[in-house]
Short mmCIF file of C-alpha atoms in Angstrom, two decimals:
data_model
loop_
_atom_site.label_atom_id
_atom_site.label_comp_id
_atom_site.label_asym_id
_atom_site.label_seq_id
_atom_site.Cartn_x
_atom_site.Cartn_y
_atom_site.Cartn_z
CA MET A 1 -23.29 15.28 227.28
CA ILE A 2 -20.34 15.68 224.29
CA VAL A 3 -23.11 15.93 221.59
CA LEU A 4 -24.87 18.27 223.21
CA LEU A 5 -21.55 20.53 223.57
CA THR A 6 -21.56 19.56 220.02
CA VAL A 7 -24.65 21.57 219.37
CA THR A 8 -23.42 24.55 220.89
CA GLY A 9 -20.00 24.39 218.86
CA GLY A 10 -22.51 24.90 216.03
CA MET A 11 -23.74 27.71 217.49
CA LEU A 12 -20.92 29.28 218.05
CA ASP A 13 -19.67 28.81 214.00
CA ALA A 14 -22.90 30.02 213.06
CA ILE A 15 -22.87 32.89 214.87
CA SER A 16 -19.12 33.87 214.21
CA PHE A 17 -20.09 32.81 210.40
CA LEU A 18 -23.05 35.28 209.90
CA GLY A 19 -21.95 37.89 212.62
CA LEU A 20 -17.94 38.30 212.42
CA GLY A 21 -17.50 38.14 208.82
CA GLN A 22 -17.48 34.81 207.23
CA VAL A 23 -14.91 33.20 209.84
CA PHE A 24 -15.34 30.17 211.55
CA VAL A 25 -14.13 30.17 215.29
CA GLY A 26 -14.48 25.93 215.82
CA MET A 27 -14.21 24.38 211.85
CA MET A 28 -10.34 25.35 211.11
CA THR A 29 -10.92 23.76 207.78
CA GLY A 30 -13.25 26.60 206.62
CA ASN A 31 -10.78 29.21 208.05
CA VAL A 32 -7.97 27.40 205.89
CA ILE A 33 -10.50 27.44 203.06
CA ALA A 34 -11.55 30.95 203.42
CA PHE A 35 -7.94 32.48 203.93
CA GLY A 36 -7.25 30.92 200.88
CA PHE A 37 -10.49 32.91 199.08
CA ALA A 38 -8.86 36.06 200.69
CA LEU A 39 -5.38 35.53 199.01
CA GLY A 40 -7.17 34.79 195.89
CA GLY A 41 -8.95 38.19 195.84
CA ALA A 42 -12.57 36.66 196.09
CA PRO A 43 -14.70 39.50 197.55
CA HIS A 44 -16.00 39.90 200.91
CA PHE A 45 -13.52 37.66 202.13
CA THR A 46 -10.30 39.19 203.97
CA GLU A 47 -7.34 37.66 205.40
CA LEU A 48 -6.90 38.72 209.10
CA GLY A 49 -10.21 37.15 210.62
CA PRO A 50 -9.45 33.63 209.56
CA LEU A 51 -5.60 33.86 210.66
CA LEU A 52 -6.72 35.56 213.89
CA ALA A 53 -9.36 32.27 214.08
CA LEU A 54 -6.28 29.94 213.13
CA ILE A 55 -3.49 31.33 215.75
CA GLY A 56 -6.35 31.77 218.62
CA PHE A 57 -7.57 28.11 218.13
CA GLY A 58 -3.86 26.86 217.93
CA ALA A 59 -3.06 28.58 221.36
CA GLY A 60 -6.43 27.32 223.30
CA VAL A 61 -5.50 23.70 222.42
CA ALA A 62 -1.75 23.95 222.82
CA SER A 63 -2.40 25.47 226.49
CA THR A 64 -5.17 23.37 227.34
CA ALA A 65 -3.31 20.42 226.26
CA ARG A 66 -0.49 21.26 229.04
CA VAL A 67 -2.22 21.81 231.92
CA VAL A 68 -5.04 19.13 231.30
CA ARG A 69 -2.14 16.31 231.20
CA ARG A 70 -0.45 17.91 234.24
CA HIS A 71 -3.78 17.21 236.02
CA GLN A 72 -4.30 13.66 234.56
CA VAL A 73 -0.56 12.66 235.58
CA ALA A 74 -1.13 14.18 239.12
CA GLY A 75 -4.77 12.19 239.08
CA ARG A 76 -6.80 15.19 239.80
CA ALA A 77 -10.75 15.00 238.74
CA GLY A 78 -12.71 17.51 237.62
CA TRP A 79 -10.67 18.75 234.90
CA PHE A 80 -12.72 18.83 232.46
CA THR A 81 -15.73 20.72 234.52
CA ALA A 82 -12.53 23.65 235.06
CA VAL A 83 -12.60 23.63 231.20
CA LEU A 84 -15.67 24.10 230.95
CA ALA A 85 -16.06 27.14 233.30
CA LEU A 86 -13.10 29.03 231.88
CA GLU A 87 -15.52 28.57 228.60
CA ILE A 88 -18.04 30.32 229.66
CA THR A 89 -16.09 32.96 231.24
CA LEU A 90 -14.28 34.11 228.16
CA LEU A 91 -17.79 33.57 226.36
CA LEU A 92 -19.26 36.04 228.51
CA ALA A 93 -16.05 38.06 227.93
CA ALA A 94 -16.47 37.87 224.00
CA ALA A 95 -20.33 38.98 224.67
CA LEU A 96 -18.89 42.10 226.67
CA ILE A 97 -16.44 43.19 223.79
CA SER A 98 -18.93 43.15 221.44
CA THR A 99 -20.82 45.51 222.66
CA ALA A 100 -17.84 47.99 223.07
CA PRO A 101 -17.43 50.74 220.11
CA GLY A 102 -15.25 49.92 217.47
CA ALA A 103 -16.47 47.43 214.90
CA ALA A 104 -13.41 46.32 213.58
CA ALA A 105 -10.94 46.28 216.63
CA GLY A 106 -14.41 44.48 218.47
CA ARG A 107 -14.89 41.96 215.69
CA ASN A 108 -11.45 40.68 215.75
CA ALA A 109 -11.05 40.42 219.51
CA VAL A 110 -14.56 38.36 219.77
CA ILE A 111 -13.12 36.06 216.70
CA THR A 112 -9.99 35.62 219.08
CA VAL A 113 -11.53 35.03 221.91
CA LEU A 114 -14.16 32.46 220.39
CA ALA A 115 -11.22 30.73 218.59
CA VAL A 116 -9.09 30.08 221.91
CA THR A 117 -12.45 28.95 223.75
CA MET A 118 -13.10 26.14 221.16
CA GLY A 119 -9.48 25.58 220.73
CA MET A 120 -9.37 24.73 224.86
CA ARG A 121 -12.77 22.69 224.24
CA CYS A 122 -11.43 20.63 221.22
CA ALA A 123 -8.18 19.97 223.02
CA ALA A 124 -10.28 18.85 226.67
CA LEU A 125 -12.23 16.84 224.48
CA ARG A 126 -9.56 14.96 222.95
CA SER A 127 -8.00 14.23 226.04
CA LEU A 128 -11.12 12.43 227.03
CA ALA A 129 -10.38 10.15 224.24
CA VAL A 130 -13.69 9.20 223.42
CA PRO A 131 -14.27 7.45 220.08
CA GLU A 132 -15.75 9.27 217.44
CA LEU A 133 -17.11 11.95 219.75
CA GLN A 134 -14.50 14.96 219.27
CA THR A 135 -17.16 17.69 217.84
CA THR A 136 -15.77 20.13 215.07
CA PHE A 137 -12.64 18.06 213.78
CA ALA A 138 -14.38 14.95 213.58
CA LEU A 139 -17.66 16.16 211.40
CA THR A 140 -16.34 15.32 208.25
CA GLY A 141 -15.08 11.93 209.20
CA ALA A 142 -18.26 11.01 210.95
CA LEU A 143 -20.30 11.35 207.75
CA ILE A 144 -17.90 9.76 206.09
CA ALA A 145 -17.78 6.67 208.30
CA LEU A 146 -21.19 6.85 208.44
CA LEU A 147 -22.52 6.77 205.01
CA HIS A 148 -19.67 3.84 204.34
CA ASP A 149 -20.49 1.61 206.73
CA LEU A 150 -24.26 1.67 206.06
CA CYS A 151 -23.65 1.34 202.80
CA ALA A 152 -21.05 -1.37 203.00
CA GLY A 153 -23.19 -2.82 206.10
CA SER A 154 -20.26 -2.84 208.73
CA GLY A 155 -20.13 -0.83 211.82
CA SER A 156 -21.86 -1.10 214.94
CA PRO A 157 -25.05 0.39 216.13
CA VAL A 158 -23.26 2.62 218.76
CA GLN A 159 -21.08 4.17 216.37
CA THR A 160 -23.53 5.13 213.95
CA ALA A 161 -25.74 6.54 216.69
CA ARG A 162 -22.67 8.64 217.39
CA ARG A 163 -22.07 9.57 213.76
CA ILE A 164 -25.49 10.74 213.57
CA GLY A 165 -25.35 12.17 216.78
CA ILE A 166 -22.25 14.45 215.55
CA VAL A 167 -23.89 15.51 212.46
CA GLY A 168 -27.02 16.26 213.60
CA ALA A 169 -25.76 17.99 217.02
CA THR A 170 -23.53 20.35 214.50
CA GLY A 171 -26.33 21.15 211.94
CA ALA A 172 -29.05 21.63 214.75
CA GLY A 173 -26.73 23.97 216.55
CA ALA A 174 -25.97 25.76 213.63
CA ALA A 175 -29.56 26.62 212.63
CA ALA A 176 -29.76 27.64 216.82
CA GLY A 177 -26.94 30.26 216.39
CA ALA A 178 -28.60 31.79 213.45
CA THR A 179 -31.74 31.91 215.18
CA ALA A 180 -30.41 33.19 218.36
CA LEU A 181 -28.19 35.62 216.30
CA THR A 182 -31.31 37.02 214.21
CA HIS A 183 -33.48 37.34 217.05
CA LEU A 184 -30.91 38.68 219.99
CA GLY A 185 -27.92 39.91 218.10
CA LEU A 186 -24.11 39.14 218.30
CA ALA A 187 -24.15 39.83 222.59
CA GLY A 188 -27.44 38.04 223.01
CA ALA A 189 -26.56 35.22 220.98
CA LEU A 190 -23.17 34.32 222.69
CA GLY A 191 -24.81 35.04 225.84
CA ALA A 192 -27.21 32.49 225.31
CA VAL A 193 -24.36 29.84 224.11
CA ALA A 194 -22.68 30.96 227.60
CA LEU A 195 -25.96 30.10 229.15
CA ALA A 196 -26.04 26.52 227.38
CA VAL A 197 -22.53 25.37 228.22
CA ALA A 198 -23.52 26.28 231.66
CA ALA A 199 -26.28 24.50 231.90
CA LEU A 200 -23.95 21.38 230.38
CA ALA A 201 -21.29 22.07 232.99
CA VAL A 202 -24.03 21.91 235.89
CA ALA A 203 -25.44 18.93 234.82
CA LEU A 204 -22.17 16.76 233.99
CA PRO A 205 -21.68 15.99 237.38
CA VAL A 206 -24.91 14.73 238.15
CA ALA A 207 -24.63 12.66 235.04
CA LEU A 208 -21.71 11.65 235.67
CA GLN A 209 -22.97 10.05 239.40
CA ARG A 210 -25.46 8.38 237.70
CA GLN A 211 -23.19 5.96 235.48
CA PRO A 212 -23.05 2.21 237.04
CA ALA A 213 -19.92 1.50 238.94
CA PRO A 214 -17.84 -0.70 236.93
CA ARG A 215 -17.86 -4.45 237.91
CA THR A 216 -14.83 -5.35 239.48
CA ALA A 217 -12.60 -8.62 238.68
CA GLU A 218 -14.22 -10.81 241.87
CA ALA A 219 -17.79 -9.94 240.91
CA THR A 220 -17.27 -10.69 236.65
CA PRO A 221 -17.49 -14.57 236.55
CA ALA A 222 -15.07 -16.53 234.82
CA VAL A 223 -15.40 -17.02 230.96
CA ARG A 224 -14.11 -20.68 230.07
#
């Protein structure tokens, strides 16, 4: 499920970079570099877009981390699905804003909303603490670890599969996002991402119910 979410993250970064002026809403490393390009006077780069993305992403991470922490301490279930539901709402809001008049203001608002959305998602995924499956900010690390372990002959098959999944899902998502933007326009592409996330949110409880129950201490044979 997380790998499939990574596909939608790649879609959003492709849509934002191609449709919102060379800015990423998920990969903050790219925004720091783009901001540096703009400060250095590189053509076609501006400071405001990357800065808004960085601020929005940080706000999404900070707010979600606090809320998720309270839910975990209280032992409340279903918080991840709730985060996905809020993400879907924000994606639809961004799609609606993109259709409003006022190109510059609308673009900046869409960048901010999408960056908040991705910050929320990354904070929620970090709270799940699944090794190497942290979507956007683990991409470079996954690629380095994959190539290193393959050449050194280390690493487990599970780790290799996870790393290939993250890298492949991001690339596939970028291709899908570019295709959606080309054929559906900005609002339609964002709507397609919202639909994909909604499908995953619906499928998530079903997938969790099909997981095998953990073995109890009584059912586990003693190992001497």
